[in-house]
Amino acid sequence: MAKVELKQPVVAEISELLNGAASAVVVDYRGLTVAQDTELRKALRQAGVSYKVYKNTLIKRAAEGTEFAALDPNLEGPTAIAVSKDDATAPARVLAEFAKKADKLEIKGGVVEGTYYDAKGMQVIATIPSREVLLGKLLGSIQSPITNLARVLNQIAEKQAEA
């Protein structure tokens, strides 16, 4: 069997992983212990992020002609890719949080909703809360004036009942 025939299913797998993805972040995982890597994979899995290690040339081939082709300059040395189809900031958030504990983990760059960001840009993206947290804050800010109005009306009614 030719080498090309062996690589085609892997390229197809990567293409499927990137197809419809909201974001993809590439990292250098050199120096992580097995325990750290296991902990990282578990945290990413809980956040709904796919994390895999592929050959750089296969990632390049799968990303050709897509918005993820911008990752090409970062595909040197040992590379792992974290992909999320739902939450665009999840890979960056989880990886940046983990990098605080494991200084060997280095974020190289990523593509979030079609825009390429370098390592510094990914650190900024990592500070953005998840969609659920942002929606909760929005709901809280919408609900706050209504709650305050209800309290004031209740206090007025109580004062009138006392008088």
PDB file of N, CA, C and O in Angstrom, residues 53-91:
ATOM      1  N   VAL A  53      -3.131  15.203  18.143  1.00  0.00           N
ATOM      2  CA  VAL A  53      -1.789  15.458  17.634  1.00  0.00           C
ATOM      3  C   VAL A  53      -1.710  14.837  16.246  1.00  0.00           C
ATOM      4  O   VAL A  53      -2.011  13.658  16.067  1.00  0.00           O
ATOM      5  N   TYR A  54      -1.370  15.672  15.269  1.00  0.00           N
ATOM      6  CA  TYR A  54      -1.222  15.210  13.894  1.00  0.00           C
ATOM      7  C   TYR A  54       0.108  15.716  13.348  1.00  0.00           C
ATOM      8  O   TYR A  54       0.685  16.669  13.871  1.00  0.00           O
ATOM      9  N   LYS A  55       0.539  15.114  12.236  1.00  0.00           N
ATOM     10  CA  LYS A  55       1.720  15.623  11.548  1.00  0.00           C
ATOM     11  C   LYS A  55       1.371  16.971  10.926  1.00  0.00           C
ATOM     12  O   LYS A  55       0.269  17.163  10.408  1.00  0.00           O
ATOM     13  N   ASN A  56       2.324  17.886  10.972  1.00  0.00           N
ATOM     14  CA  ASN A  56       2.101  19.234  10.455  1.00  0.00           C
ATOM     15  C   ASN A  56       1.706  19.238   8.982  1.00  0.00           C
ATOM     16  O   ASN A  56       0.830  19.990   8.565  1.00  0.00           O
ATOM     17  N   THR A  57       2.366  18.396   8.181  1.00  0.00           N
ATOM     18  CA  THR A  57       2.067  18.364   6.749  1.00  0.00           C
ATOM     19  C   THR A  57       0.629  17.917   6.495  1.00  0.00           C
ATOM     20  O   THR A  57      -0.024  18.403   5.565  1.00  0.00           O
ATOM     21  N   LEU A  58       0.123  17.007   7.321  1.00  0.00           N
ATOM     22  CA  LEU A  58      -1.257  16.542   7.146  1.00  0.00           C
ATOM     23  C   LEU A  58      -2.254  17.632   7.544  1.00  0.00           C
ATOM     24  O   LEU A  58      -3.297  17.784   6.899  1.00  0.00           O
ATOM     25  N   ILE A  59      -1.940  18.398   8.575  1.00  0.00           N
ATOM     26  CA  ILE A  59      -2.809  19.521   8.966  1.00  0.00           C
ATOM     27  C   ILE A  59      -2.820  20.565   7.847  1.00  0.00           C
ATOM     28  O   ILE A  59      -3.875  21.080   7.473  1.00  0.00           O
ATOM     29  N   LYS A  60      -1.634  20.858   7.295  1.00  0.00           N
ATOM     30  CA  LYS A  60      -1.546  21.831   6.197  1.00  0.00           C
ATOM     31  C   LYS A  60      -2.389  21.386   5.011  1.00  0.00           C
ATOM     32  O   LYS A  60      -3.131  22.170   4.435  1.00  0.00           O
ATOM     33  N   ARG A  61      -2.268  20.120   4.656  1.00  0.00           N
ATOM     34  CA  ARG A  61      -3.020  19.599   3.513  1.00  0.00           C
ATOM     35  C   ARG A  61      -4.522  19.670   3.763  1.00  0.00           C
ATOM     36  O   ARG A  61      -5.288  20.044   2.890  1.00  0.00           O
ATOM     37  N   ALA A  62      -4.960  19.334   4.967  1.00  0.00           N
ATOM     38  CA  ALA A  62      -6.389  19.356   5.285  1.00  0.00           C
ATOM     39  C   ALA A  62      -6.927  20.782   5.352  1.00  0.00           C
ATOM     40  O   ALA A  62      -8.102  21.014   5.040  1.00  0.00           O
ATOM     41  N   ALA A  63      -6.093  21.742   5.731  1.00  0.00           N
ATOM     42  CA  ALA A  63      -6.543  23.127   5.889  1.00  0.00           C
ATOM     43  C   ALA A  63      -6.477  23.933   4.602  1.00  0.00           C
ATOM     44  O   ALA A  63      -6.993  25.046   4.546  1.00  0.00           O
ATOM     45  N   GLU A  64      -5.874  23.375   3.554  1.00  0.00           N
ATOM     46  CA  GLU A  64      -5.748  24.097   2.287  1.00  0.00           C
ATOM     47  C   GLU A  64      -7.113  24.558   1.794  1.00  0.00           C
ATOM     48  O   GLU A  64      -8.068  23.796   1.787  1.00  0.00           O
ATOM     49  N   GLY A  65      -7.182  25.844   1.414  1.00  0.00           N
ATOM     50  CA  GLY A  65      -8.411  26.383   0.860  1.00  0.00           C
ATOM     51  C   GLY A  65      -9.474  26.721   1.894  1.00  0.00           C
ATOM     52  O   GLY A  65     -10.590  27.078   1.535  1.00  0.00           O
ATOM     53  N   THR A  66      -9.149  26.605   3.167  1.00  0.00           N
ATOM     54  CA  THR A  66     -10.102  26.966   4.218  1.00  0.00           C
ATOM     55  C   THR A  66      -9.537  28.141   5.014  1.00  0.00           C
ATOM     56  O   THR A  66      -8.382  28.521   4.826  1.00  0.00           O
ATOM     57  N   GLU A  67     -10.344  28.667   5.914  1.00  0.00           N
ATOM     58  CA  GLU A  67      -9.877  29.765   6.763  1.00  0.00           C
ATOM     59  C   GLU A  67      -8.764  29.315   7.705  1.00  0.00           C
ATOM     60  O   GLU A  67      -7.997  30.126   8.207  1.00  0.00           O
ATOM     61  N   PHE A  68      -8.645  28.001   7.913  1.00  0.00           N
ATOM     62  CA  PHE A  68      -7.631  27.468   8.820  1.00  0.00           C
ATOM     63  C   PHE A  68      -6.262  27.352   8.151  1.00  0.00           C
ATOM     64  O   PHE A  68      -5.287  26.991   8.803  1.00  0.00           O
ATOM     65  N   ALA A  69      -6.167  27.677   6.866  1.00  0.00           N
ATOM     66  CA  ALA A  69      -4.877  27.675   6.175  1.00  0.00           C
ATOM     67  C   ALA A  69      -3.947  28.729   6.777  1.00  0.00           C
ATOM     68  O   ALA A  69      -2.728  28.639   6.630  1.00  0.00           O
ATOM     69  N   ALA A  70      -4.512  29.712   7.476  1.00  0.00           N
ATOM     70  CA  ALA A  70      -3.705  30.759   8.118  1.00  0.00           C
ATOM     71  C   ALA A  70      -2.813  30.203   9.225  1.00  0.00           C
ATOM     72  O   ALA A  70      -1.882  30.865   9.669  1.00  0.00           O
ATOM     73  N   LEU A  71      -3.073  28.978   9.663  1.00  0.00           N
ATOM     74  CA  LEU A  71      -2.272  28.354  10.711  1.00  0.00           C
ATOM     75  C   LEU A  71      -0.914  27.864  10.204  1.00  0.00           C
ATOM     76  O   LEU A  71      -0.053  27.508  11.006  1.00  0.00           O
ATOM     77  N   ASP A  72      -0.711  27.827   8.891  1.00  0.00           N
ATOM     78  CA  ASP A  72       0.517  27.284   8.294  1.00  0.00           C
ATOM     79  C   ASP A  72       1.820  27.763   8.946  1.00  0.00           C
ATOM     80  O   ASP A  72       2.689  26.940   9.229  1.00  0.00           O
ATOM     81  N   PRO A  73       2.004  29.065   9.221  1.00  0.00           N
ATOM     82  CA  PRO A  73       3.276  29.494   9.831  1.00  0.00           C
ATOM     83  C   PRO A  73       3.521  28.883  11.211  1.00  0.00           C
ATOM     84  O   PRO A  73       4.661  28.791  11.647  1.00  0.00           O
ATOM     85  N   ASN A  74       2.463  28.471  11.900  1.00  0.00           N
ATOM     86  CA  ASN A  74       2.607  27.902  13.239  1.00  0.00           C
ATOM     87  C   ASN A  74       2.833  26.396  13.226  1.00  0.00           C
ATOM     88  O   ASN A  74       3.060  25.807  14.282  1.00  0.00           O
ATOM     89  N   LEU A  75       2.757  25.791  12.066  1.00  0.00           N
ATOM     90  CA  LEU A  75       2.866  24.335  11.981  1.00  0.00           C
ATOM     91  C   LEU A  75       4.316  23.907  11.801  1.00  0.00           C
ATOM     92  O   LEU A  75       4.720  23.400  10.757  1.00  0.00           O
ATOM     93  N   GLU A  76       5.101  24.130  12.847  1.00  0.00           N
ATOM     94  CA  GLU A  76       6.489  23.690  12.883  1.00  0.00           C
ATOM     95  C   GLU A  76       6.752  23.069  14.238  1.00  0.00           C
ATOM     96  O   GLU A  76       6.261  23.547  15.255  1.00  0.00           O
ATOM     97  N   GLY A  77       7.526  22.015  14.253  1.00  0.00           N
ATOM     98  CA  GLY A  77       7.807  21.324  15.511  1.00  0.00           C
ATOM     99  C   GLY A  77       6.596  20.533  15.973  1.00  0.00           C
ATOM    100  O   GLY A  77       5.600  20.436  15.265  1.00  0.00           O
ATOM    101  N   PRO A  78       6.665  19.965  17.159  1.00  0.00           N
ATOM    102  CA  PRO A  78       5.540  19.176  17.672  1.00  0.00           C
ATOM    103  C   PRO A  78       4.297  20.060  17.828  1.00  0.00           C
ATOM    104  O   PRO A  78       4.364  21.122  18.444  1.00  0.00           O
ATOM    105  N   THR A  79       3.213  19.627  17.223  1.00  0.00           N
ATOM    106  CA  THR A  79       2.003  20.439  17.220  1.00  0.00           C
ATOM    107  C   THR A  79       0.786  19.597  17.562  1.00  0.00           C
ATOM    108  O   THR A  79       0.591  18.520  17.012  1.00  0.00           O
ATOM    109  N   ALA A  80      -0.029  20.131  18.450  1.00  0.00           N
ATOM    110  CA  ALA A  80      -1.340  19.554  18.736  1.00  0.00           C
ATOM    111  C   ALA A  80      -2.365  20.609  18.361  1.00  0.00           C
ATOM    112  O   ALA A  80      -2.089  21.811  18.424  1.00  0.00           O
ATOM    113  N   ILE A  81      -3.536  20.162  17.960  1.00  0.00           N
ATOM    114  CA  ILE A  81      -4.580  21.098  17.557  1.00  0.00           C
ATOM    115  C   ILE A  81      -5.820  20.865  18.414  1.00  0.00           C
ATOM    116  O   ILE A  81      -6.226  19.726  18.642  1.00  0.00           O
ATOM    117  N   ALA A  82      -6.387  21.964  18.911  1.00  0.00           N
ATOM    118  CA  ALA A  82      -7.609  21.920  19.712  1.00  0.00           C
ATOM    119  C   ALA A  82      -8.701  22.618  18.906  1.00  0.00           C
ATOM    120  O   ALA A  82      -8.532  23.765  18.497  1.00  0.00           O
ATOM    121  N   VAL A  83      -9.798  21.916  18.663  1.00  0.00           N
ATOM    122  CA  VAL A  83     -10.862  22.423  17.797  1.00  0.00           C
ATOM    123  C   VAL A  83     -12.195  22.390  18.530  1.00  0.00           C
ATOM    124  O   VAL A  83     -12.531  21.398  19.175  1.00  0.00           O
ATOM    125  N   SER A  84     -12.944  23.485  18.393  1.00  0.00           N
ATOM    126  CA  SER A  84     -14.287  23.546  18.970  1.00  0.00           C
ATOM    127  C   SER A  84     -15.275  23.920  17.884  1.00  0.00           C
ATOM    128  O   SER A  84     -15.037  24.858  17.124  1.00  0.00           O
ATOM    129  N   LYS A  85     -16.372  23.203  17.839  1.00  0.00           N
ATOM    130  CA  LYS A  85     -17.410  23.504  16.853  1.00  0.00           C
ATOM    131  C   LYS A  85     -18.483  24.407  17.441  1.00  0.00           C
ATOM    132  O   LYS A  85     -19.220  25.035  16.706  1.00  0.00           O
ATOM    133  N   ASP A  86     -18.586  24.475  18.762  1.00  0.00           N
ATOM    134  CA  ASP A  86     -19.661  25.234  19.399  1.00  0.00           C
ATOM    135  C   ASP A  86     -19.173  26.565  19.986  1.00  0.00           C
ATOM    136  O   ASP A  86     -19.585  27.622  19.555  1.00  0.00           O
ATOM    137  N   ASP A  87     -18.334  26.495  20.991  1.00  0.00           N
ATOM    138  CA  ASP A  87     -17.858  27.679  21.707  1.00  0.00           C
ATOM    139  C   ASP A  87     -16.524  28.121  21.112  1.00  0.00           C
ATOM    140  O   ASP A  87     -15.512  27.443  21.253  1.00  0.00           O
ATOM    141  N   ALA A  88     -16.521  29.289  20.468  1.00  0.00           N
ATOM    142  CA  ALA A  88     -15.327  29.753  19.757  1.00  0.00           C
ATOM    143  C   ALA A  88     -14.157  30.059  20.681  1.00  0.00           C
ATOM    144  O   ALA A  88     -13.003  29.950  20.282  1.00  0.00           O
ATOM    145  N   THR A  89     -14.434  30.412  21.918  1.00  0.00           N
ATOM    146  CA  THR A  89     -13.346  30.793  22.823  1.00  0.00           C
ATOM    147  C   THR A  89     -12.901  29.661  23.737  1.00  0.00           C
ATOM    148  O   THR A  89     -11.909  29.797  24.448  1.00  0.00           O
ATOM    149  N   ALA A  90     -13.609  28.540  23.729  1.00  0.00           N
ATOM    150  CA  ALA A  90     -13.314  27.440  24.662  1.00  0.00           C
ATOM    151  C   ALA A  90     -11.886  26.903  24.538  1.00  0.00           C
ATOM    152  O   ALA A  90     -11.207  26.753  25.560  1.00  0.00           O
ATOM    153  N   PRO A  91     -11.389  26.592  23.323  1.00  0.00           N
ATOM    154  CA  PRO A  91     -10.020  26.051  23.260  1.00  0.00           C
ATOM    155  C   PRO A  91      -8.986  27.015  23.842  1.00  0.00           C
ATOM    156  O   PRO A  91      -8.122  26.611  24.622  1.00  0.00           O
TER     157      PRO A  91
END
